[in-house]
mmCIF file of C-alpha atoms and ligand atoms in Angstrom:
data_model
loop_
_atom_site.group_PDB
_atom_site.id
_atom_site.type_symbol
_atom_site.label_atom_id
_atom_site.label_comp_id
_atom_site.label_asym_id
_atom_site.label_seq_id
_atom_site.Cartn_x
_atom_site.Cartn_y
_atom_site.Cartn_z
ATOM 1 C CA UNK A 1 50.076 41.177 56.915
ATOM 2 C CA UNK A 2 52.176 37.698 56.610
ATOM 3 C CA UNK A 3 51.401 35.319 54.414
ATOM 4 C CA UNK A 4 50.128 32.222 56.698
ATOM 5 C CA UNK A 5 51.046 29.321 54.237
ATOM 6 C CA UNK A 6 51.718 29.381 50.622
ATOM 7 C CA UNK A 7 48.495 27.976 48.883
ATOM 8 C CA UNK A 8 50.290 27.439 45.280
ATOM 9 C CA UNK A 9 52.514 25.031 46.977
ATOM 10 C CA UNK A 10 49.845 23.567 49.296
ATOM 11 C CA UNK A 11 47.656 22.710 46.275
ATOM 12 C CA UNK A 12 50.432 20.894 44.688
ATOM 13 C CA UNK A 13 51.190 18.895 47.702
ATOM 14 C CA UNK A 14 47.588 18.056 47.778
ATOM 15 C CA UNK A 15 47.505 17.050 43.831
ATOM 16 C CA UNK A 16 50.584 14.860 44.062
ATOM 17 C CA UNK A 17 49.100 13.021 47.102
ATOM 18 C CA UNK A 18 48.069 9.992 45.873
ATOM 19 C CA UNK A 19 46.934 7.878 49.237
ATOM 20 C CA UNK A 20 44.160 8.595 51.323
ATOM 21 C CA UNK A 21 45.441 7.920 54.478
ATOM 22 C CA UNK A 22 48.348 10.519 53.534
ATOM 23 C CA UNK A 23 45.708 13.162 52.276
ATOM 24 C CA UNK A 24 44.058 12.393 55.421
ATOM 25 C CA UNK A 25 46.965 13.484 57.093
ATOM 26 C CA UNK A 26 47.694 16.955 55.083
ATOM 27 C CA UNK A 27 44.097 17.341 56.322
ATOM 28 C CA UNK A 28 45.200 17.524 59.406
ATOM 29 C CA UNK A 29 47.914 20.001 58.418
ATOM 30 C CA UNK A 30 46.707 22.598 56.787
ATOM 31 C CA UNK A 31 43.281 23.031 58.069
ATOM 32 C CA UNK A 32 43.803 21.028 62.444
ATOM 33 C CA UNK A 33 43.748 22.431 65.357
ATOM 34 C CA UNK A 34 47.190 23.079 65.190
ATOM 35 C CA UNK A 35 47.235 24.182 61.844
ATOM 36 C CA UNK A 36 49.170 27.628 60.796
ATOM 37 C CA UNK A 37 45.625 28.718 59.867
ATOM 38 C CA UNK A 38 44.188 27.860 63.101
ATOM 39 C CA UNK A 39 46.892 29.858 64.742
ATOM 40 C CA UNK A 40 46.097 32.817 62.618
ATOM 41 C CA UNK A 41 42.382 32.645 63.359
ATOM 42 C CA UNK A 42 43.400 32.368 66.723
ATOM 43 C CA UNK A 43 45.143 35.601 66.658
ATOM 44 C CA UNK A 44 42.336 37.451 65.059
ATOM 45 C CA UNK A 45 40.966 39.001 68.319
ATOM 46 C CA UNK A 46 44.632 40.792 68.578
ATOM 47 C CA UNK A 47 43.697 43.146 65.376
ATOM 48 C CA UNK A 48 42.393 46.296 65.127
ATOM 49 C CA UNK A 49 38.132 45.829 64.507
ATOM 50 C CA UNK A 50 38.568 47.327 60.946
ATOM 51 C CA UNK A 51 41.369 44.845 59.995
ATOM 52 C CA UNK A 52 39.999 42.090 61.197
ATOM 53 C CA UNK A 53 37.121 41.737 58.914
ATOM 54 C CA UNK A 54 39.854 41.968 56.245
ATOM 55 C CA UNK A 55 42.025 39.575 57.318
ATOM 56 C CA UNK A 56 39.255 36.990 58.515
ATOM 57 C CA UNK A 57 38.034 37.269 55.026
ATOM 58 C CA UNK A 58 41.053 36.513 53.580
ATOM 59 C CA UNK A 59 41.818 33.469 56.130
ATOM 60 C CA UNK A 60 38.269 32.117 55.201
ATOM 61 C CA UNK A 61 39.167 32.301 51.387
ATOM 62 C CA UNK A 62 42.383 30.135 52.174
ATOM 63 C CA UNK A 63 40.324 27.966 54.395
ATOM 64 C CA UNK A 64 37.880 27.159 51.551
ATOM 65 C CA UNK A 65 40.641 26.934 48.878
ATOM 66 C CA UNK A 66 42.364 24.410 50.600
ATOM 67 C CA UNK A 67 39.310 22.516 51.898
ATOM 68 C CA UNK A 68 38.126 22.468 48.159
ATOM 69 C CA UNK A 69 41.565 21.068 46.987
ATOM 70 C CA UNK A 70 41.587 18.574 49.101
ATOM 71 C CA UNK A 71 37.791 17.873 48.957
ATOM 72 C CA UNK A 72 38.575 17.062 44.907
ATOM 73 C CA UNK A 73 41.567 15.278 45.407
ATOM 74 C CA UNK A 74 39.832 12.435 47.798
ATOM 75 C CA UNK A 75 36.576 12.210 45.463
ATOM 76 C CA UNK A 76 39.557 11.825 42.284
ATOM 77 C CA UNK A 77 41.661 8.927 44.756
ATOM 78 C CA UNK A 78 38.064 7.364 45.401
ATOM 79 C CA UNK A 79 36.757 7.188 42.460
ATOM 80 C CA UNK A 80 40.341 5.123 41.346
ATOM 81 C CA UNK A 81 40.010 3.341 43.941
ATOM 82 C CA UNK A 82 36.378 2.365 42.924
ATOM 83 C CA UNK A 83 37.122 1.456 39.383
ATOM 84 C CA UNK A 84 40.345 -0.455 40.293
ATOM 85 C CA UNK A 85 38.241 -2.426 42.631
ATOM 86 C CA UNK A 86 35.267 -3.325 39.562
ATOM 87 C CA UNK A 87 38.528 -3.735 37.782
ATOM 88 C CA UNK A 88 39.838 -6.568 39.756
ATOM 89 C CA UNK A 89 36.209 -8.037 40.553
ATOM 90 C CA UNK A 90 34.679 -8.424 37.019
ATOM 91 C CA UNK A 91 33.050 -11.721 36.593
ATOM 92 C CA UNK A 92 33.612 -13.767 33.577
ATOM 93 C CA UNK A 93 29.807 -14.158 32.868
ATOM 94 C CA UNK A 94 30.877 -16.213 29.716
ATOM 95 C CA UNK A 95 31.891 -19.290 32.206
ATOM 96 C CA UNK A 96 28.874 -21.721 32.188
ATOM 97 C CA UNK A 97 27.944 -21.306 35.807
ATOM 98 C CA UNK A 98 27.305 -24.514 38.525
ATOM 99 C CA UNK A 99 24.045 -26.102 38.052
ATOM 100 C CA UNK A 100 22.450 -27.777 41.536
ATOM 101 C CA UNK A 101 19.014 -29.366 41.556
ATOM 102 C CA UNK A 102 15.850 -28.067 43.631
ATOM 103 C CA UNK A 103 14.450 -30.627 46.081
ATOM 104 C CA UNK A 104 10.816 -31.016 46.181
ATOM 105 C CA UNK A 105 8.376 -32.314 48.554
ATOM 106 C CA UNK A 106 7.476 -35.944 48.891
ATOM 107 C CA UNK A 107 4.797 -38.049 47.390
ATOM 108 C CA UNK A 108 2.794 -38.445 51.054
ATOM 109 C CA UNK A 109 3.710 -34.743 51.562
ATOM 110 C CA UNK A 110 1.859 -33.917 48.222
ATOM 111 C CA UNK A 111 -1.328 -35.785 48.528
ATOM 112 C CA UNK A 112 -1.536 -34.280 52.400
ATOM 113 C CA UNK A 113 -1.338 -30.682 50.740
ATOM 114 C CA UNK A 114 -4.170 -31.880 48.126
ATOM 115 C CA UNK A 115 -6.601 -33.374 50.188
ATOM 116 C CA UNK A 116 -6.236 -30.562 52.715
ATOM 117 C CA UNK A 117 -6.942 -28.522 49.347
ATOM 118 C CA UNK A 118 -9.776 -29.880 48.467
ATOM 119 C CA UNK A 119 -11.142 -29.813 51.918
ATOM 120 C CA UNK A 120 -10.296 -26.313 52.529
ATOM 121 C CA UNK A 121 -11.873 -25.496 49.729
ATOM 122 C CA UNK A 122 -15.118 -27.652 50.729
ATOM 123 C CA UNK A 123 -15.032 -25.413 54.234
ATOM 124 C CA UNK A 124 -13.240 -27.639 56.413
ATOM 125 C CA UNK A 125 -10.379 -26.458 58.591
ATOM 126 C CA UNK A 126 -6.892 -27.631 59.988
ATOM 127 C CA UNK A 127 -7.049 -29.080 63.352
ATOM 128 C CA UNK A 128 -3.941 -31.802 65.195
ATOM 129 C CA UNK A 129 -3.291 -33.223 67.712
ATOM 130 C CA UNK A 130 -0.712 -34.921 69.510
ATOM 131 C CA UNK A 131 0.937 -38.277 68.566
ATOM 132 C CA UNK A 132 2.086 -39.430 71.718
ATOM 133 C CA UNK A 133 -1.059 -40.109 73.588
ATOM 134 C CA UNK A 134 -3.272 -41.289 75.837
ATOM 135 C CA UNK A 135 -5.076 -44.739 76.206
ATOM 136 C CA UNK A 136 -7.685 -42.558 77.345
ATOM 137 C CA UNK A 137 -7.965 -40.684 74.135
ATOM 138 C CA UNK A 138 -6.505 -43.409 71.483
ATOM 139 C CA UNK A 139 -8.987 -45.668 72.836
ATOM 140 C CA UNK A 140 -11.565 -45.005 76.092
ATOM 141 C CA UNK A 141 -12.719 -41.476 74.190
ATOM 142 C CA UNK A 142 -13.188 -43.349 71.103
ATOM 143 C CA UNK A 143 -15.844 -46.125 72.529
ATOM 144 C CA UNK A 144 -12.891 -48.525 72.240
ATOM 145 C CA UNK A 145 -12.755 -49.384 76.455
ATOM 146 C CA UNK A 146 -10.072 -52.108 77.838
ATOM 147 C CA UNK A 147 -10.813 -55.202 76.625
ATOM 148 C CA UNK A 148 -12.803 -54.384 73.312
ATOM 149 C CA UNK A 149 -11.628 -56.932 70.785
ATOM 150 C CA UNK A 150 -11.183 -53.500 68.647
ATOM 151 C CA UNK A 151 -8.180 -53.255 70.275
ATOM 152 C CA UNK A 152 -6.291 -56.103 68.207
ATOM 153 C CA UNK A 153 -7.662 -54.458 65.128
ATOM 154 C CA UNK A 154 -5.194 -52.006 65.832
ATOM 155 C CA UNK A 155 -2.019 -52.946 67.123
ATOM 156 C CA UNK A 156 -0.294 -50.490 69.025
ATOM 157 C CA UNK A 157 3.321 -49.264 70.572
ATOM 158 C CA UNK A 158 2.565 -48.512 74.258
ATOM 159 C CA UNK A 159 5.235 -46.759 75.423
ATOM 160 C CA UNK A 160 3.551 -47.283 79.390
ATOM 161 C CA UNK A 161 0.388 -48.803 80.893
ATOM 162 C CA UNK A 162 -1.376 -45.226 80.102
ATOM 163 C CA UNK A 163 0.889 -44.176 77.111
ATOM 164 C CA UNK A 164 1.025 -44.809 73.527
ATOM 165 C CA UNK A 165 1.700 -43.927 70.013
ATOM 166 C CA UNK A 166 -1.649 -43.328 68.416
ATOM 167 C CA UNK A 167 -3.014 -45.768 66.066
ATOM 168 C CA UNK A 168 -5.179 -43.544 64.506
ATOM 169 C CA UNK A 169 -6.090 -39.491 64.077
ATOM 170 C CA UNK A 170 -9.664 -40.677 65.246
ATOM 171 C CA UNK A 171 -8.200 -39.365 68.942
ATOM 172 C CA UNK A 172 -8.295 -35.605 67.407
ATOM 173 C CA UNK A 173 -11.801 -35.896 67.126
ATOM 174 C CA UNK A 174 -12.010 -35.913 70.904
ATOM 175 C CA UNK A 175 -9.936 -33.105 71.632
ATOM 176 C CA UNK A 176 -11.808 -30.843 68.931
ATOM 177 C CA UNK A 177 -14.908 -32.223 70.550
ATOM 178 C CA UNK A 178 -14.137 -31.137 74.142
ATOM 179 C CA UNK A 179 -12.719 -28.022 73.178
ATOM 180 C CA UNK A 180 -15.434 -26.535 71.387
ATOM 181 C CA UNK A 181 -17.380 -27.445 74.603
ATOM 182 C CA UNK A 182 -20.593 -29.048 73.389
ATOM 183 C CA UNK A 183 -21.198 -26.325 70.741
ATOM 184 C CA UNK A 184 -21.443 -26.943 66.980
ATOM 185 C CA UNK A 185 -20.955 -26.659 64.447
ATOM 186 C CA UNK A 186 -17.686 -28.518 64.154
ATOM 187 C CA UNK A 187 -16.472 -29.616 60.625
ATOM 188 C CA UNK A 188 -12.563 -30.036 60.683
ATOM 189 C CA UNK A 189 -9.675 -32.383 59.218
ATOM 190 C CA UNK A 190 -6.714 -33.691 60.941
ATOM 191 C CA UNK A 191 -3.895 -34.630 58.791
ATOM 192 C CA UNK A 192 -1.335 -36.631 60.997
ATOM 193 C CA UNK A 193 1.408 -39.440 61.431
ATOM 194 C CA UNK A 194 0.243 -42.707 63.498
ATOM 195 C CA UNK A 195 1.291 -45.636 64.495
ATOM 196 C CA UNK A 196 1.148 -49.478 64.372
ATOM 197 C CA UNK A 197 3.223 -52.362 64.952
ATOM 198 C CA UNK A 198 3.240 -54.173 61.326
ATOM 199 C CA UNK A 199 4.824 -53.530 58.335
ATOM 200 C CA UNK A 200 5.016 -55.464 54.651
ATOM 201 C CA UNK A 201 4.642 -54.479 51.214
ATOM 202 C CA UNK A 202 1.116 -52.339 52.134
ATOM 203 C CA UNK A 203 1.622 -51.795 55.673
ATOM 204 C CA UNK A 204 4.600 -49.488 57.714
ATOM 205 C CA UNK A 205 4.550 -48.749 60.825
ATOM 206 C CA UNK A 206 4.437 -45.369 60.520
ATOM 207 C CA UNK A 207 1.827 -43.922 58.449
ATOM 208 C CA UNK A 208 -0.357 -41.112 57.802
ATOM 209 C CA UNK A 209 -3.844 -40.180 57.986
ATOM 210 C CA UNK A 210 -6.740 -36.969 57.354
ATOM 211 C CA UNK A 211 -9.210 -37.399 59.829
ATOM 212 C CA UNK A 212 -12.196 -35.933 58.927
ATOM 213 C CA UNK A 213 -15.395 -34.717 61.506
ATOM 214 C CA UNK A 214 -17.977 -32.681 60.985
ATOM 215 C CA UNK A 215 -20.944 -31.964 63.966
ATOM 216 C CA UNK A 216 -24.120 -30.055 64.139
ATOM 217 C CA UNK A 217 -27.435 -30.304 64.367
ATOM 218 C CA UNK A 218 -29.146 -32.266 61.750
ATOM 219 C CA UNK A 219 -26.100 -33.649 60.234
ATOM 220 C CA UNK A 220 -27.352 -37.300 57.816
ATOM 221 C CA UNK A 221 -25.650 -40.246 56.029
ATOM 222 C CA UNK A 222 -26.759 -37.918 53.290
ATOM 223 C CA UNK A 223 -24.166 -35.205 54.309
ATOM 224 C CA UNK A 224 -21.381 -37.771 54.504
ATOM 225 C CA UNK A 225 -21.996 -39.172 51.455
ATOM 226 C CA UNK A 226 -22.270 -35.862 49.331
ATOM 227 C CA UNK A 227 -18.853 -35.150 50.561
ATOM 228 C CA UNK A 228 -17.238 -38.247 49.923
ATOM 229 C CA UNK A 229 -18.264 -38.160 46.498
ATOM 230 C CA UNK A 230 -16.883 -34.337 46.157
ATOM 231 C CA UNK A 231 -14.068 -35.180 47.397
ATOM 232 C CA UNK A 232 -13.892 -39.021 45.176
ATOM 233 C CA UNK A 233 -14.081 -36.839 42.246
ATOM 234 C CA UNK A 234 -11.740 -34.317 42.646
ATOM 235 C CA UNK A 235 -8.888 -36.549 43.549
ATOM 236 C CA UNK A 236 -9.413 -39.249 40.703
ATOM 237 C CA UNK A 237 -11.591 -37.539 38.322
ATOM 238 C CA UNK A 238 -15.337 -35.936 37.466
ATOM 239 C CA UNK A 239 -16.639 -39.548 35.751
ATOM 240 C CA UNK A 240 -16.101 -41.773 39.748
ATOM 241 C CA UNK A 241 -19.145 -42.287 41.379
ATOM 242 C CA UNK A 242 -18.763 -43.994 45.081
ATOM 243 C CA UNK A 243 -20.370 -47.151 47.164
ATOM 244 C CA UNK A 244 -21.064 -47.409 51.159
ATOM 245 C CA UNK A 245 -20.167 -50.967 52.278
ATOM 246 C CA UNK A 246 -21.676 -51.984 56.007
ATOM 247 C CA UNK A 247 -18.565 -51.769 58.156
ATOM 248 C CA UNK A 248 -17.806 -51.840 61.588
ATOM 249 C CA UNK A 249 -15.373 -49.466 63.729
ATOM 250 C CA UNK A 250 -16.437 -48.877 67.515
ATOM 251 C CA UNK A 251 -16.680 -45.206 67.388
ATOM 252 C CA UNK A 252 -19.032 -44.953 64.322
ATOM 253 C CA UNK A 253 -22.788 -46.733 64.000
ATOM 254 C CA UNK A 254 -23.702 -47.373 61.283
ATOM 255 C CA UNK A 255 -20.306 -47.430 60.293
ATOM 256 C CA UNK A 256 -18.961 -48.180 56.117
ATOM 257 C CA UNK A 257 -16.097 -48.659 54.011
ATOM 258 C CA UNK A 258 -16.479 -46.603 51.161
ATOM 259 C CA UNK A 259 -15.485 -47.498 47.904
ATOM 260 C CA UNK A 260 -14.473 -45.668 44.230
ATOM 261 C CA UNK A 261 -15.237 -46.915 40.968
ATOM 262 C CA UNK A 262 -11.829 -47.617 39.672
ATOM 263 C CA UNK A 263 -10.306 -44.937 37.836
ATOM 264 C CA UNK A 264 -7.670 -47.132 35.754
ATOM 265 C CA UNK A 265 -10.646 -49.086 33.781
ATOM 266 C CA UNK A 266 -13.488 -47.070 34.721
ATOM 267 C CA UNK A 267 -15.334 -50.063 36.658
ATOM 268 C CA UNK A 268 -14.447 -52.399 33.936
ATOM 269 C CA UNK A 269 -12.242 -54.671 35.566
ATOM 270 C CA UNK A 270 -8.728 -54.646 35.842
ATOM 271 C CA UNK A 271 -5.856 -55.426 37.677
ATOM 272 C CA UNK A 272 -5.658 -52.308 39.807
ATOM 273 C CA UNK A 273 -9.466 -52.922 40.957
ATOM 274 C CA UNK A 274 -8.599 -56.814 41.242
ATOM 275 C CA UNK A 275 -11.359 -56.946 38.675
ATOM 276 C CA UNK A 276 -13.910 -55.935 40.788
ATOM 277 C CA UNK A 277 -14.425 -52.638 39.210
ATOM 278 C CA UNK A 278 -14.252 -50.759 43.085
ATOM 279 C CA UNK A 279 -11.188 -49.588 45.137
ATOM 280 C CA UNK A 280 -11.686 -49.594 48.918
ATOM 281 C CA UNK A 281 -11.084 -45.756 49.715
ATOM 282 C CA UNK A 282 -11.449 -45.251 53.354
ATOM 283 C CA UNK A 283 -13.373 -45.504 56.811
ATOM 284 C CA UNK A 284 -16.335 -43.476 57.700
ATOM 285 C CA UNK A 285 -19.650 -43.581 59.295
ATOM 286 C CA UNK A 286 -22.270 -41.741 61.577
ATOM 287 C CA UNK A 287 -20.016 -40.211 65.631
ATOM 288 C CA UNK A 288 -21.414 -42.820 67.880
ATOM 289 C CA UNK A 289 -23.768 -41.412 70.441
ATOM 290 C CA UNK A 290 -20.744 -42.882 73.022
ATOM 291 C CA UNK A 291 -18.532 -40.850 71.496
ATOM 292 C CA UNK A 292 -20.323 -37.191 71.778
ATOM 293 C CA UNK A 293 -21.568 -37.767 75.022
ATOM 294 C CA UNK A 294 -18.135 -38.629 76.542
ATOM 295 C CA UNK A 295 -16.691 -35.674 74.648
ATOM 296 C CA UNK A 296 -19.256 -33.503 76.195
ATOM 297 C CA UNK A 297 -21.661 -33.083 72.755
ATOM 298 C CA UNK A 298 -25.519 -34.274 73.423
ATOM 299 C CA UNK A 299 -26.739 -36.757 71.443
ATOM 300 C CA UNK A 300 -29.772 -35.611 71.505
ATOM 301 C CA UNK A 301 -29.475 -32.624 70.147
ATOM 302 C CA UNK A 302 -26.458 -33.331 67.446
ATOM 303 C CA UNK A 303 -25.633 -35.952 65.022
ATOM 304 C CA UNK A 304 -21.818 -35.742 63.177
ATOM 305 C CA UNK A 305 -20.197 -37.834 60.611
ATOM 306 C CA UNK A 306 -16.318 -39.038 60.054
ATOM 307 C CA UNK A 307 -13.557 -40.554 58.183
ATOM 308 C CA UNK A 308 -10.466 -41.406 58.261
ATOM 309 C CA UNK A 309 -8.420 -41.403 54.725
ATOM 310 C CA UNK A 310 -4.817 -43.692 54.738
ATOM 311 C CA UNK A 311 -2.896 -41.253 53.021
ATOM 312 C CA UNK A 312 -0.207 -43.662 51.828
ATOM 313 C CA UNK A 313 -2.647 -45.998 50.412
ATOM 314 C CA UNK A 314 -4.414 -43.138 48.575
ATOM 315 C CA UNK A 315 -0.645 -42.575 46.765
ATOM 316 C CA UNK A 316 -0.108 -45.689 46.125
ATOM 317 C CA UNK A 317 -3.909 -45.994 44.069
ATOM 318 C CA UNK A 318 -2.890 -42.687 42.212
ATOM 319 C CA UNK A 319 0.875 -43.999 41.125
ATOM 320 C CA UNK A 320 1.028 -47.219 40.841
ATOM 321 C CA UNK A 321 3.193 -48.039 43.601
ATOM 322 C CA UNK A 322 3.284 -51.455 44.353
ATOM 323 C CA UNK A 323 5.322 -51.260 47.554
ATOM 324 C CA UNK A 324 5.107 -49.204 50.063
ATOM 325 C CA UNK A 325 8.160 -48.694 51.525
ATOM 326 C CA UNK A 326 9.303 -46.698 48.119
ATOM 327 C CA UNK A 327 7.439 -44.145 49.062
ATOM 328 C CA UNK A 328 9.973 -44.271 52.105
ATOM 329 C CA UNK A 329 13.001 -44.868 50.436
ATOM 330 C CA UNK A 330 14.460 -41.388 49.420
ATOM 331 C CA UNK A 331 15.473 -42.978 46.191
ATOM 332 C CA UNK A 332 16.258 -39.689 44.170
ATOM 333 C CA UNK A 333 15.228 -41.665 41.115
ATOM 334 C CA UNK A 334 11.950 -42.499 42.737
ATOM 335 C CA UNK A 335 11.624 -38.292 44.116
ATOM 336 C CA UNK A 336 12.497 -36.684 40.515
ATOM 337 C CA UNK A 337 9.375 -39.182 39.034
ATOM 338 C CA UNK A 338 7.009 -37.507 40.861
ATOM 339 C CA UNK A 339 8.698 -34.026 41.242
ATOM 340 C CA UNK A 340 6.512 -31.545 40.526
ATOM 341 C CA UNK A 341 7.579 -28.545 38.702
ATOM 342 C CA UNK A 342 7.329 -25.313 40.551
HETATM 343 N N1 LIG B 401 -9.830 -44.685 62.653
HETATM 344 C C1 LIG B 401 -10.173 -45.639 61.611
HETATM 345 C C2 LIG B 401 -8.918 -46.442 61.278
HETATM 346 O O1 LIG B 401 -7.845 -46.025 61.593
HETATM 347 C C3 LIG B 401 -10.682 -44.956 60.386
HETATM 348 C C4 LIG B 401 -11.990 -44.282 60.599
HETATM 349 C C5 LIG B 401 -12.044 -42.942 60.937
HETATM 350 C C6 LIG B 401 -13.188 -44.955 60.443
HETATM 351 C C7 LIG B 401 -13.254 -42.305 61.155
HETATM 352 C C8 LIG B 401 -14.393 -44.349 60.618
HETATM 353 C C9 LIG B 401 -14.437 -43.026 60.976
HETATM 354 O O2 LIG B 401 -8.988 -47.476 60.670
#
């Protein structure tokens, strides 16, 4: 029987390759289609039945042999290639590396996320609504109808005759109202921007609110007030105790302005409290019967309360900030003061 290829010499060719593209190629020759081993196996079926389990033996054995050779030579060229690769890529961890600063949210963002907190954790939940509304619902839905003097109190962008920028969140109580379809309870807060057309050192024309309703059956003063004074202390501390001022708004009755003992003096007098010892907090009062009926709640039959927090205003108290617009002003001085640390 011939010899079909020298394997001594084959195995050298295959150590000395060192590319593997080219062993790739000697692949191809010893062991393709077109291979002098191929051909042999190809002749096979020529042979006599007792030499041809000899002889495929001995082609498998050369098969193997030179698949192994060349099996070990591609793991040796990859594993060079490997290291030269870490070689060339090792980072100098000794360099002192480029430092860049975290953002973090801003002041009005942060006392949003902590009243929501604290009302979340009192049983409220999230409801919004939209910003660009109605007359309908920034005013009709709210007992506030053309011509109400309550309109100046608020003064608004109209973008049309029907159309506006909302002056308030109170609007979101009317849309929770008619959705839940005249069944209670309700007790939700609507954290949103609004809308008004004056600005100065206390005043932008953009702002935000937390609108805050709650409706069932038997719902008090008593309710409201027991909230408010939850909620008083957890933002400015256990020792505040609260007051309920007669106030007006069209879409409460009786309607209040609530109060905190001042936090900077405790109620002695200072100039944060203008030496009167209180801080005017927010809005609130008792859903006018006008108000459930139109959004399809009976009167009769439920009571609600709500208020309506001025978010900025409620930063300012807590900071110090004597003008508003800072809290506007992406002044990265102003930001890293009140960064908080993640
Ligand atoms: N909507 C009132 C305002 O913007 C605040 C308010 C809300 C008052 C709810 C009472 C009840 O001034």
């Amino acid at each position: 029987m011939e010899k079909i290829i020298d394997l001594e010499e084959a195995k050298k060719v295959i150590n000395e390759c060192h590319d593997l593209n080219e062993l790739n190629n000697l692949r191809v020759t010893y062991l393709g289609k077109k291979s002098a081993l191929s051909l042999a196996m190809a002749q096979m079926g020529k042979l006599k039945p007792e030499e041809r389990a000899v002889y495929g033996k001995s082609v498998n054995d050369l098969k193997n042999e030179l698949n192994n050779a060349i099996n070990a030579q591609k793991a040796q060229l990859e594993l060079a290639k490997l290291n030269e690769t870490l070689q060339k890529e090792t980072i100098d961890i000794s360099l002192p590396g480029q430092s860049f600063e975290v953002g973090s949210k801003g002041i009005v963002a942060q006392v949003i996320d902590e009243i929501c907190e604290i009302c979340i954790g009192l049983g409220f939940s999230i409801a919004e609504g939209p910003e660009v509304e109605s007359d309908h619902f920034n005013f009709e839905m709210m007992n506030i109808p053309k011509g109400h003097p309550a309109r100046d109190m608020q003064d608004t962008f109209y973008i049309d005759e029907t159309t506006l920028l909302r002056s308030h969140t109170s609007p979101v109580q009317a849309h929770v109202m008619l959705a839940a379809q005249g069944k209670g309870p309700i007790k939700v807060i609507c954290p949103g921007k609004v809308y008004r057309r004056d600005e100065d050192t206390t005043h932008s024309h953009e702002f935000h609110q937390i609108e805050a309703l709650v409706v069932d059956k038997g719902i008090t003063m008593a309710d409201l007030k027991g909230i408010l004074l939850t909620i008083a202390r957890k933002m400015f501390g256990e020792k505040r105790e609260i007051r309920l001022r007669s106030s007006f708004f069209p879409f409460t009755e009786p309607s209040v302005e609530v109060d905190v003992s001042c936090f900077q003096c405790e109620g002695k007098g200072c100039n944060l409290c203008k030496g009167t010892g209180w801080i005017e907090l927010l809005g609130a009062g008792m859903v006018h019967p006008n108000v459930l009926k139109g959004a399809g709640f009976d009167p009769n039959v439920y009571t609600g309360y709500a208020f309506g927090i001025g978010v900025e205003r409620v930063a300012m108290l807590r900071y110090g900030i004597e003008d508003m617009r800072y809290l506007f002003a992406n002044n990265v001085n102003i930001m890293k003061q009140f960064k908080k640390e993640r």
